Short mmCIF file of C-alpha atoms and ligand atoms in Angstrom, two decimals:
data_model
loop_
_atom_site.label_atom_id
_atom_site.label_comp_id
_atom_site.label_asym_id
_atom_site.label_seq_id
_atom_site.Cartn_x
_atom_site.Cartn_y
_atom_site.Cartn_z
CA MET A 1 18.74 -20.40 21.67
CA ILE A 2 16.91 -18.05 19.32
CA THR A 3 14.94 -19.66 16.51
CA TRP A 4 13.14 -17.77 13.77
CA GLY A 5 10.30 -19.31 11.81
CA ILE A 6 9.90 -17.85 8.35
CA SER A 7 7.21 -18.11 5.72
CA ALA A 8 8.10 -15.90 2.75
CA ALA A 9 8.75 -15.51 -0.97
CA SER A 10 5.25 -16.65 -1.95
CA HIS A 11 2.50 -14.51 -0.42
CA ASN A 12 1.86 -12.85 2.95
CA ALA A 13 5.36 -13.27 4.40
CA ALA A 14 5.67 -13.67 8.16
CA LEU A 15 8.31 -14.19 10.81
CA SER A 16 8.20 -15.62 14.33
CA VAL A 17 10.80 -15.42 17.09
CA PHE A 18 11.19 -18.21 19.63
CA GLU A 19 13.59 -18.32 22.57
CA ASP A 20 14.26 -21.83 23.90
CA GLY A 21 10.90 -23.01 22.58
CA GLU A 22 8.94 -20.03 23.90
CA LEU A 23 7.11 -17.90 21.31
CA LEU A 24 8.10 -14.24 21.84
CA PHE A 25 6.91 -12.50 18.70
CA ALA A 26 5.19 -13.05 15.35
CA SER A 27 4.13 -10.65 12.65
CA GLU A 28 3.35 -10.45 8.99
CA SER A 29 5.65 -8.42 6.77
CA GLU A 30 2.73 -6.34 5.46
CA ARG A 31 2.36 -4.57 8.81
CA PHE A 32 5.81 -3.06 8.30
CA SER A 33 5.88 -2.54 4.53
CA LYS A 34 2.25 -1.34 4.31
CA ILE A 35 1.82 -3.56 1.23
CA LYS A 36 -1.16 -5.87 1.73
CA ASN A 37 -0.13 -9.55 1.67
CA ASP A 38 3.48 -8.54 1.03
CA ALA A 39 5.19 -11.65 -0.27
CA ASP A 40 8.65 -10.71 0.94
CA LEU A 41 10.29 -10.09 4.26
CA HIS A 42 10.75 -6.43 5.13
CA PRO A 43 13.93 -4.92 6.64
CA SER A 44 11.93 -3.26 9.46
CA LEU A 45 10.39 -6.60 10.40
CA ILE A 46 13.87 -8.15 10.57
CA GLU A 47 15.09 -5.20 12.62
CA TYR A 48 12.18 -5.59 15.03
CA ALA A 49 12.88 -9.32 15.37
CA HIS A 50 16.50 -8.48 16.21
CA VAL A 51 15.35 -6.10 18.94
CA ILE A 52 13.15 -8.84 20.42
CA GLY A 53 15.73 -11.61 20.57
CA GLY A 54 19.01 -10.68 18.86
CA LYS A 55 20.42 -12.68 15.97
CA PRO A 56 18.85 -16.07 15.26
CA ASP A 57 20.78 -19.29 15.89
CA LEU A 58 18.48 -21.30 13.64
CA ILE A 59 15.97 -20.60 10.87
CA CYS A 60 13.00 -22.93 10.35
CA TRP A 61 11.55 -22.49 6.86
CA TYR A 62 7.91 -23.32 6.16
CA GLU A 63 8.31 -25.57 3.11
CA LYS A 64 10.75 -27.65 1.05
CA PRO A 65 12.10 -25.28 -1.62
CA TRP A 66 13.52 -27.95 -3.94
CA LEU A 67 10.28 -29.91 -3.90
CA LYS A 68 8.42 -26.73 -4.75
CA SER A 69 10.81 -26.19 -7.69
CA VAL A 70 9.96 -29.69 -8.95
CA ARG A 71 6.24 -28.93 -8.77
CA GLN A 72 6.68 -25.56 -10.48
CA PHE A 73 8.59 -27.30 -13.27
CA PHE A 74 5.90 -29.99 -13.49
CA ALA A 75 3.26 -27.23 -13.63
CA GLY A 76 4.94 -25.69 -16.67
CA GLN A 77 6.43 -22.69 -14.88
CA GLY A 78 9.98 -23.60 -15.97
CA PHE A 79 12.83 -24.10 -13.53
CA ILE A 80 12.54 -21.71 -10.59
CA ASN A 81 15.49 -21.80 -8.26
CA ASN A 82 13.94 -21.36 -4.82
CA ASN A 83 17.28 -20.81 -3.16
CA ILE A 84 16.34 -19.68 0.32
CA LYS A 85 19.92 -19.36 1.53
CA GLU A 86 20.48 -16.67 -1.09
CA TYR A 87 17.08 -15.16 -0.36
CA LEU A 88 17.87 -14.82 3.35
CA LYS A 89 21.35 -13.49 2.63
CA LYS A 90 19.72 -10.39 1.13
CA TYR A 91 18.48 -9.64 4.64
CA ASP A 92 21.85 -10.51 6.26
CA ILE A 93 20.40 -13.69 7.73
CA ASP A 94 23.05 -16.39 7.68
CA ALA A 95 22.00 -18.82 10.43
CA PRO A 96 21.65 -22.55 9.65
CA ILE A 97 18.34 -23.38 7.94
CA LYS A 98 16.00 -26.31 8.49
CA THR A 99 13.13 -26.84 6.08
CA TYR A 100 9.89 -28.71 6.71
CA LYS A 101 7.15 -29.76 4.34
CA HIS A 102 4.41 -27.22 3.67
CA HIS A 103 1.48 -29.26 4.95
CA TYR A 104 3.50 -30.51 7.92
CA THR A 105 4.16 -26.92 9.04
CA HIS A 106 0.44 -26.11 8.61
CA ALA A 107 -0.50 -29.19 10.65
CA SER A 108 2.11 -28.34 13.31
CA ALA A 109 0.91 -24.72 13.53
CA GLY A 110 -2.59 -26.03 14.15
CA TYR A 111 -1.98 -28.96 16.46
CA PHE A 112 0.82 -27.60 18.64
CA THR A 113 -1.08 -24.36 19.36
CA SER A 114 -4.15 -26.40 20.40
CA GLN A 115 -4.87 -27.74 23.88
CA PHE A 116 -5.52 -31.23 22.49
CA ASP A 117 -3.26 -34.17 23.31
CA ASN A 118 -4.78 -36.08 20.41
CA ALA A 119 -6.61 -34.88 17.33
CA CYS A 120 -7.50 -35.42 13.73
CA VAL A 121 -5.77 -32.68 11.71
CA ILE A 122 -7.10 -31.62 8.32
CA VAL A 123 -5.02 -29.27 6.15
CA ILE A 124 -6.69 -27.75 3.08
CA ASP A 125 -5.02 -25.07 0.97
CA ALA A 126 -4.33 -24.14 -2.66
CA ILE A 127 -0.98 -25.95 -3.00
CA GLY A 128 1.88 -26.89 -0.71
CA GLU A 129 4.86 -28.27 -2.59
CA PHE A 130 2.51 -30.82 -4.21
CA GLU A 131 -0.05 -31.50 -1.52
CA THR A 132 -3.38 -29.67 -1.44
CA LEU A 133 -5.27 -31.70 1.16
CA THR A 134 -3.79 -33.80 3.95
CA ILE A 135 -5.29 -35.63 6.91
CA TRP A 136 -3.20 -36.44 9.98
CA HIS A 137 -3.58 -38.26 13.26
CA ALA A 138 -1.92 -36.39 16.10
CA GLU A 139 -1.11 -38.13 19.36
CA GLY A 140 1.12 -36.64 22.05
CA ASN A 141 3.99 -35.00 20.19
CA LYS A 142 3.60 -37.00 17.00
CA LEU A 143 1.80 -36.19 13.78
CA THR A 144 1.17 -39.12 11.44
CA ARG A 145 0.04 -38.41 7.90
CA LEU A 146 -2.92 -40.63 6.95
CA TYR A 147 -3.96 -39.22 3.59
CA GLY A 148 -2.79 -36.79 0.93
CA LEU A 149 -4.28 -35.34 -2.24
CA SER A 150 -1.84 -33.71 -4.65
CA TYR A 151 -1.73 -30.96 -7.24
CA PRO A 152 -3.46 -30.36 -9.63
CA GLU A 153 -6.42 -31.71 -7.62
CA SER A 154 -7.15 -28.86 -5.21
CA LEU A 155 -10.21 -27.53 -3.42
CA GLY A 156 -8.29 -24.37 -2.53
CA LEU A 157 -7.38 -23.74 -6.19
CA PHE A 158 -11.04 -24.24 -7.13
CA TYR A 159 -12.14 -21.55 -4.67
CA SER A 160 -9.33 -19.21 -5.77
CA ALA A 161 -10.13 -19.74 -9.46
CA MET A 162 -13.77 -18.82 -8.84
CA THR A 163 -12.62 -15.79 -6.84
CA GLN A 164 -10.65 -14.67 -9.88
CA ARG A 165 -13.56 -15.48 -12.21
CA CYS A 166 -15.62 -12.96 -10.24
CA GLY A 167 -13.05 -10.25 -10.89
CA LEU A 168 -11.38 -10.53 -7.50
CA LYS A 169 -7.75 -11.22 -6.59
CA ALA A 170 -6.92 -14.91 -6.24
CA ASN A 171 -4.99 -15.85 -3.09
CA GLU A 172 -6.15 -12.68 -1.41
CA GLU A 173 -9.82 -11.87 -1.85
CA GLU A 174 -11.42 -15.27 -1.26
CA TYR A 175 -13.05 -13.76 1.84
CA ILE A 176 -14.91 -11.29 -0.39
CA LEU A 177 -16.28 -14.15 -2.50
CA MET A 178 -17.40 -15.77 0.75
CA GLY A 179 -19.25 -12.57 1.75
CA MET A 180 -20.82 -12.31 -1.73
CA SER A 181 -22.15 -15.86 -1.53
CA ALA A 182 -25.00 -14.80 0.78
CA PHE A 183 -26.38 -12.49 -1.93
CA GLY A 184 -26.60 -15.04 -4.74
CA ASP A 185 -28.87 -17.99 -5.41
CA PRO A 186 -26.75 -21.16 -5.27
CA LYS A 187 -29.29 -23.08 -7.38
CA VAL A 188 -28.74 -20.95 -10.50
CA LEU A 189 -25.20 -22.12 -11.29
CA TYR A 190 -24.65 -25.07 -8.97
CA LYS A 191 -25.32 -27.72 -11.60
CA ASP A 192 -23.13 -26.02 -14.22
CA ILE A 193 -20.14 -25.47 -11.94
CA ASN A 194 -20.49 -28.94 -10.50
CA LYS A 195 -20.68 -30.53 -13.98
CA ASP A 196 -17.73 -28.58 -15.38
CA PHE A 197 -15.30 -28.75 -12.46
CA ILE A 198 -16.14 -31.23 -9.73
CA ILE A 199 -16.08 -34.98 -9.24
CA PHE A 200 -17.59 -36.33 -6.06
CA PRO A 201 -16.41 -39.94 -6.10
CA HIS A 202 -18.42 -42.74 -4.52
CA PRO A 203 -18.38 -42.23 -0.73
CA GLU A 204 -16.41 -45.42 -0.26
CA SER A 205 -13.72 -44.59 -2.81
CA TYR A 206 -10.24 -43.44 -1.92
CA ASN A 207 -10.72 -39.68 -2.44
CA PRO A 208 -13.35 -37.34 -0.99
CA VAL A 209 -13.32 -34.91 -3.94
CA LEU A 210 -11.57 -34.59 -7.32
CA PHE A 211 -11.53 -32.01 -10.09
CA LYS A 212 -12.03 -32.04 -13.85
CA GLU A 213 -9.73 -29.09 -14.55
CA ASN A 214 -6.31 -27.90 -13.43
CA LEU A 215 -7.32 -24.56 -11.95
CA HIS A 216 -3.83 -23.29 -11.18
CA ARG A 217 -4.14 -20.55 -13.76
CA GLY A 218 -7.75 -19.77 -12.98
CA CYS A 219 -10.88 -20.29 -15.07
CA ASN A 220 -11.56 -16.89 -16.59
CA TRP A 221 -12.43 -18.78 -19.78
CA TRP A 222 -15.46 -20.34 -18.12
CA ARG A 223 -18.91 -19.09 -19.20
CA PRO A 224 -17.97 -15.75 -20.81
CA ASP A 225 -21.71 -15.03 -21.03
CA LEU A 226 -21.83 -14.42 -17.27
CA THR A 227 -20.88 -10.80 -16.73
CA SER A 228 -23.44 -9.03 -14.53
CA GLU A 229 -23.15 -8.35 -10.82
CA ILE A 230 -25.94 -10.81 -10.07
CA ASP A 231 -24.06 -13.47 -12.11
CA MET A 232 -21.04 -12.92 -9.86
CA PHE A 233 -23.19 -13.29 -6.74
CA ASN A 234 -24.63 -16.51 -8.17
CA ILE A 235 -21.14 -17.86 -8.97
CA ALA A 236 -20.10 -17.02 -5.39
CA ALA A 237 -23.18 -18.73 -3.92
CA ALA A 238 -22.74 -21.91 -5.98
CA THR A 239 -18.99 -21.99 -5.28
CA GLN A 240 -19.58 -21.70 -1.55
CA LYS A 241 -22.23 -24.43 -1.70
CA ILE A 242 -19.84 -26.76 -3.53
CA TYR A 243 -17.02 -25.91 -1.13
CA SER A 244 -19.25 -26.75 1.84
CA GLN A 245 -20.32 -30.00 0.19
CA ALA A 246 -16.70 -30.98 -0.48
CA PHE A 247 -15.73 -29.95 3.06
CA ARG A 248 -18.45 -32.22 4.44
CA ARG A 249 -17.09 -35.10 2.34
CA ILE A 250 -13.59 -34.42 3.67
CA LEU A 251 -14.86 -34.39 7.26
CA GLU A 252 -16.72 -37.69 6.75
CA PHE A 253 -13.61 -39.16 5.16
CA ALA A 254 -11.38 -37.94 8.02
CA ARG A 255 -13.81 -39.20 10.66
CA GLN A 256 -13.55 -42.71 9.24
CA MET A 257 -9.75 -42.59 9.36
CA CYS A 258 -9.21 -41.03 12.72
CA SER A 259 -10.85 -41.98 16.01
CA SER A 260 -10.22 -38.71 17.86
CA ASP A 261 -13.18 -36.47 18.75
CA ASN A 262 -10.94 -33.40 18.44
CA LEU A 263 -10.40 -31.68 15.12
CA VAL A 264 -7.67 -29.24 14.12
CA LEU A 265 -8.30 -27.38 10.87
CA ALA A 266 -5.37 -25.73 9.10
CA GLY A 267 -4.34 -24.27 5.75
CA GLY A 268 -5.79 -21.19 4.06
CA CYS A 269 -9.17 -22.89 3.54
CA ALA A 270 -9.63 -22.99 7.33
CA LEU A 271 -10.51 -19.29 6.92
CA ASN A 272 -13.77 -20.34 5.24
CA CYS A 273 -15.83 -19.41 8.29
CA VAL A 274 -19.13 -19.99 6.44
CA ALA A 275 -18.30 -23.70 6.01
CA ASN A 276 -16.35 -24.16 9.26
CA PRO A 277 -19.40 -24.77 11.55
CA ILE A 278 -20.04 -28.03 9.59
CA ALA A 279 -16.98 -29.43 11.40
CA TYR A 280 -19.08 -29.62 14.59
CA ASP A 281 -21.38 -32.16 12.88
CA TYR A 282 -18.47 -34.60 12.98
CA PHE A 283 -16.20 -33.59 15.88
CA ASP A 284 -16.91 -32.54 19.48
CA ASN A 285 -14.09 -30.00 19.70
CA VAL A 286 -12.62 -27.89 16.90
CA TRP A 287 -9.47 -25.75 16.98
CA ILE A 288 -8.37 -23.35 14.27
CA MET A 289 -5.35 -21.23 15.14
CA PRO A 290 -5.80 -17.50 14.43
CA ALA A 291 -3.56 -17.54 11.34
CA PRO A 292 -4.19 -20.91 9.67
CA GLY A 293 -2.85 -19.73 6.28
CA ASP A 294 0.78 -19.64 5.18
CA ASN A 295 1.57 -16.72 7.51
CA GLY A 296 0.81 -19.02 10.46
CA SER A 297 3.39 -21.46 9.13
CA ALA A 298 6.06 -19.00 10.33
CA ILE A 299 5.04 -20.34 13.76
CA GLY A 300 4.31 -23.82 12.40
CA ALA A 301 7.82 -24.26 10.97
CA VAL A 302 9.38 -23.87 14.44
CA LEU A 303 6.72 -26.07 16.03
CA ALA A 304 7.40 -28.73 13.39
CA HIS A 305 11.02 -28.58 14.53
CA GLU A 306 10.33 -28.47 18.28
CA LYS A 307 7.45 -31.00 18.19
CA LYS A 308 6.01 -29.51 21.37
CA HIS A 309 2.75 -27.83 22.32
CA LEU A 310 2.89 -24.12 23.07
CA GLU A 311 1.56 -23.37 26.51
CA ASN A 312 -0.91 -20.48 26.84
CA PHE A 313 -0.84 -19.64 23.16
CA ASN A 314 -2.54 -16.38 22.22
CA PRO A 315 -2.57 -14.31 19.02
CA TYR A 316 -1.30 -11.07 20.57
CA LEU A 317 2.24 -11.45 19.31
CA GLY A 318 3.12 -8.36 17.31
CA VAL A 319 4.40 -4.83 17.79
CA SER A 320 3.23 -3.39 21.10
CA ILE A 321 1.57 -0.02 21.76
CA LYS A 322 1.46 1.14 25.37
CA GLY A 323 -2.12 1.79 26.54
CA LYS A 324 -2.86 5.04 28.34
CA THR A 325 -6.65 5.64 28.16
CA THR A 326 -8.87 3.88 30.69
CA ASN A 327 -11.63 1.54 29.55
CA HIS A 328 -14.19 3.76 31.31
CA GLU A 329 -13.08 6.74 29.22
CA ILE A 330 -13.32 4.73 26.02
CA VAL A 331 -16.79 3.41 26.86
CA ASP A 332 -18.03 6.89 27.79
CA TYR A 333 -16.80 8.17 24.42
CA LEU A 334 -18.47 5.24 22.62
CA ILE A 335 -21.83 5.79 24.34
CA LYS A 336 -21.84 9.36 23.07
CA ASN A 337 -20.20 8.99 19.68
CA LYS A 338 -20.90 5.32 18.76
CA ILE A 339 -17.60 4.67 17.00
CA CYS A 340 -13.84 4.88 17.66
CA GLY A 341 -10.48 3.25 17.02
CA LEU A 342 -8.58 1.09 19.48
CA ALA A 343 -4.84 0.44 19.17
CA ARG A 344 -3.14 -0.81 22.30
CA GLY A 345 -1.11 -3.78 23.47
CA PRO A 346 0.61 -6.23 21.08
CA ALA A 347 -0.83 -6.45 17.56
CA GLU A 348 -2.80 -9.54 16.60
CA PHE A 349 -1.08 -12.13 14.41
CA GLY A 350 -3.39 -13.21 11.59
CA PRO A 351 -6.07 -11.66 9.43
CA ARG A 352 -8.52 -10.59 12.16
CA ALA A 353 -8.46 -7.60 14.48
CA LEU A 354 -9.36 -9.05 17.86
CA GLY A 355 -9.49 -5.98 20.03
CA ASN A 356 -5.95 -4.60 19.88
CA ARG A 357 -6.04 -2.99 16.40
CA SER A 358 -9.79 -2.58 16.04
CA LEU A 359 -12.41 -0.13 14.90
CA ILE A 360 -15.21 -0.61 17.43
CA ALA A 361 -18.78 0.66 17.31
CA ASP A 362 -22.27 0.29 18.74
CA PRO A 363 -23.83 -2.66 16.86
CA ARG A 364 -27.40 -1.53 17.66
CA ASP A 365 -27.25 1.74 15.78
CA PRO A 366 -28.82 1.44 12.29
CA THR A 367 -26.53 4.12 10.83
CA ILE A 368 -23.30 2.47 11.96
CA LYS A 369 -22.92 -0.01 9.08
CA ASP A 370 -22.92 2.81 6.53
CA ARG A 371 -20.61 4.97 8.61
CA VAL A 372 -18.06 2.17 9.04
CA ASN A 373 -18.34 1.26 5.35
CA GLU A 374 -17.70 4.88 4.47
CA ILE A 375 -14.58 4.98 6.64
CA LYS A 376 -13.35 1.69 5.25
CA ASN A 377 -14.58 2.56 1.77
CA ARG A 378 -15.48 -1.01 1.06
CA GLU A 379 -18.26 -2.90 -0.69
CA SER A 380 -21.59 -2.46 1.12
CA PHE A 381 -22.33 -6.21 0.94
CA ARG A 382 -19.46 -7.14 3.23
CA PRO A 383 -20.50 -7.89 6.79
CA PHE A 384 -18.96 -6.62 10.02
CA ALA A 385 -18.36 -8.86 12.97
CA PRO A 386 -19.40 -8.64 16.60
CA ALA A 387 -17.14 -9.18 19.62
CA ILE A 388 -19.28 -10.48 22.49
CA LEU A 389 -18.72 -11.48 26.10
CA GLU A 390 -18.33 -15.25 25.81
CA GLU A 391 -21.00 -16.13 28.39
CA HIS A 392 -23.65 -14.18 26.42
CA ALA A 393 -22.80 -15.52 22.96
CA ASN A 394 -25.38 -18.29 22.89
CA ASP A 395 -28.18 -15.93 23.99
CA TYR A 396 -27.66 -13.84 20.88
CA PHE A 397 -26.26 -16.32 18.34
CA VAL A 398 -26.79 -19.99 17.54
CA MET A 399 -23.31 -21.08 18.58
CA PRO A 400 -21.93 -24.53 17.66
CA SER A 401 -19.57 -24.19 20.63
CA SER A 402 -19.27 -21.81 23.58
CA LYS A 403 -16.01 -20.37 22.24
CA SER A 404 -15.09 -18.70 18.98
CA PRO A 405 -12.24 -16.39 19.98
CA TYR A 406 -10.83 -15.73 16.49
CA MET A 407 -13.96 -15.06 14.37
CA GLN A 408 -13.76 -18.37 12.54
CA PHE A 409 -17.40 -19.45 12.53
CA VAL A 410 -20.36 -17.78 10.82
CA VAL A 411 -23.54 -18.40 12.83
CA GLN A 412 -27.17 -17.28 12.87
CA CYS A 413 -28.03 -14.21 14.91
CA ARG A 414 -31.14 -14.83 17.04
CA ASN A 415 -32.40 -11.21 16.79
CA PRO A 416 -30.91 -9.73 13.62
CA ASN A 417 -33.19 -6.66 13.75
CA LEU A 418 -31.71 -5.55 17.05
CA PHE A 419 -28.12 -5.50 15.74
CA PRO A 420 -28.22 -4.17 12.19
CA ALA A 421 -24.52 -3.26 12.11
CA ILE A 422 -23.18 -6.78 12.62
CA VAL A 423 -25.65 -8.99 10.76
CA HIS A 424 -25.18 -10.08 7.17
CA VAL A 425 -28.01 -10.13 4.61
CA ASP A 426 -28.74 -13.79 5.47
CA GLY A 427 -29.05 -13.09 9.21
CA THR A 428 -25.62 -14.44 10.09
CA SER A 429 -22.62 -13.04 11.96
CA ARG A 430 -18.96 -13.99 12.24
CA VAL A 431 -18.73 -13.99 16.00
CA GLN A 432 -15.73 -13.30 18.22
CA THR A 433 -16.30 -14.54 21.75
CA VAL A 434 -14.22 -12.82 24.41
CA GLY A 435 -13.67 -15.05 27.42
CA LYS A 436 -12.03 -14.23 30.74
CA ASN A 437 -8.62 -15.43 29.53
CA ASP A 438 -8.71 -14.24 25.93
CA ASN A 439 -7.70 -10.56 26.01
CA PRO A 440 -8.00 -9.06 29.51
CA GLU A 441 -8.11 -5.37 28.51
CA PHE A 442 -10.61 -5.88 25.68
CA ARG A 443 -12.65 -8.12 27.96
CA LYS A 444 -12.76 -5.34 30.61
CA LEU A 445 -13.85 -2.82 28.00
CA LEU A 446 -16.72 -5.10 26.92
CA GLU A 447 -17.72 -5.71 30.55
CA ILE A 448 -17.95 -1.95 31.20
CA TRP A 449 -19.85 -1.41 27.93
CA TYR A 450 -22.30 -4.14 28.98
CA ALA A 451 -22.71 -2.71 32.50
CA LYS A 452 -23.47 0.74 31.13
CA THR A 453 -25.62 -0.17 28.10
CA GLY A 454 -27.01 -3.67 28.70
CA CYS A 455 -25.54 -4.73 25.35
CA PRO A 456 -22.83 -7.41 25.68
CA MET A 457 -21.27 -6.88 22.26
CA LEU A 458 -19.51 -4.33 20.07
CA LEU A 459 -18.93 -4.21 16.35
CA ASN A 460 -15.27 -5.10 15.81
CA THR A 461 -13.53 -4.61 12.49
CA SER A 462 -9.89 -4.12 11.63
CA LEU A 463 -8.32 -0.69 12.06
CA ASN A 464 -6.75 0.11 8.75
CA ILE A 465 -6.57 2.95 6.27
CA LYS A 466 -8.34 1.90 3.07
CA GLY A 467 -6.25 -0.49 0.97
CA GLN A 468 -3.58 -0.81 3.64
CA PRO A 469 -2.88 -3.55 6.16
CA MET A 470 -3.88 -3.16 9.80
CA VAL A 471 -2.42 -0.35 11.91
CA ASN A 472 0.82 -1.59 13.42
CA ASN A 473 2.54 1.02 15.59
CA ILE A 474 1.73 4.28 17.33
CA VAL A 475 2.63 6.34 14.23
CA ASP A 476 0.09 4.38 12.15
CA SER A 477 -2.45 4.95 14.89
CA PHE A 478 -1.97 8.77 14.71
CA GLU A 479 -2.08 8.58 10.92
CA TRP A 480 -5.42 6.73 11.00
CA SER A 481 -6.89 9.26 13.42
CA LYS A 482 -5.73 12.17 11.24
CA THR A 483 -7.09 10.56 8.05
CA TYR A 484 -10.59 9.86 9.38
CA GLY A 485 -10.99 12.56 12.05
CA LEU A 486 -11.89 9.99 14.69
CA PRO A 487 -9.97 9.20 17.86
CA VAL A 488 -7.91 6.05 18.19
CA PHE A 489 -7.57 5.20 21.85
CA ASN A 490 -4.23 3.83 22.97
FE1 FE2 B 501 -0.45 -23.36 2.45
#
């Protein structure tokens, strides 16, 4: 039985292929269309899914289209007919369709990819059909919803509105706002933003956080006097501070409702890796799947249907490139030249390059940050991440847990001066730990690098041509190499 999970027609479309409950493939549409966060399915993605498992017998869709239409009508967007049968017909997909609620597919994506047999699950995003924040108790194969906050109250919409207020793209560039936050002074605008937008109810009341404005259409009207670059950094810093404060409230609230010591975080806001470490103040174990946003719900929709944990889940689920260069050859090149591309094995599912579609470099070299920024042609304030052998992570970073395999936690670097390429202005890094079972080839490469240099980490950033999504196939890999005049090792 072939089941496809689909999340599409909103933003960052994705598709997963399952055979008899086993996850065979998952990828975002953007990797095929080359349009970042492509909202729609792409014919080449469908074709690839057919090659993997033939025609689907069942489609699991990541939200309830009619309920979304009701919300869109309620939000003043008029009647939008979210007819997914017609939508899928355009791609010649005519299998039976099952739909599951947006936050349920987020929660399922999180919980059923975890190793936990019980957990508290918190889903925070911009909007599902109506829901924007839900808290669940998961036990065995059952998810029970304990709490829900609905549109227009939304912490995700608040963060997106502030992203837009800083001249960035809402629903896409929230991660840039997060990076900017380290450059601003949160005190400058905290009181103003808090007063104009946020309600923190009494800790014993029924909601952890509420909002004074419906931020669905942004807040570009707010404080037109703030226009300079430093103003934007200060907005980012205050926004991040308020987000973290609200997140702490939500964690306290969830802890009171749910007795489990395990936490699953899901929804697009689970990508807020600056705030995520706070979760360890309340829970012993924290799991965030590598694609907690709507793309991950392409997997979550099928898991919501199957109601079963995935065994040995890993994020290497996409188009595969056959490796041919040895790790010794790659390390020897890196020692001499400091920087190269790496595109081998199945592509990562989710926003982070985790060693299979990566630009890697020597994190100790003070010139590397500028060189990588030049290649990526991106804002100089944005940090790069390190990938480190798991057993060394705590020697170099203040880790809240021994594992952080998907770069989801920003932590303090213990010796920022020694690793100028991977440390942000505030001395932090978004660490990827690479354990023995995480990605065997990448792990071997790091082990050889460590043996030859004494440094257990490499800079690891996504391999993409400026403005495009990550490299997907071997043709993209050649194209990248040609564009930047650097080798990409397969
Ligand atoms: Fe969502």
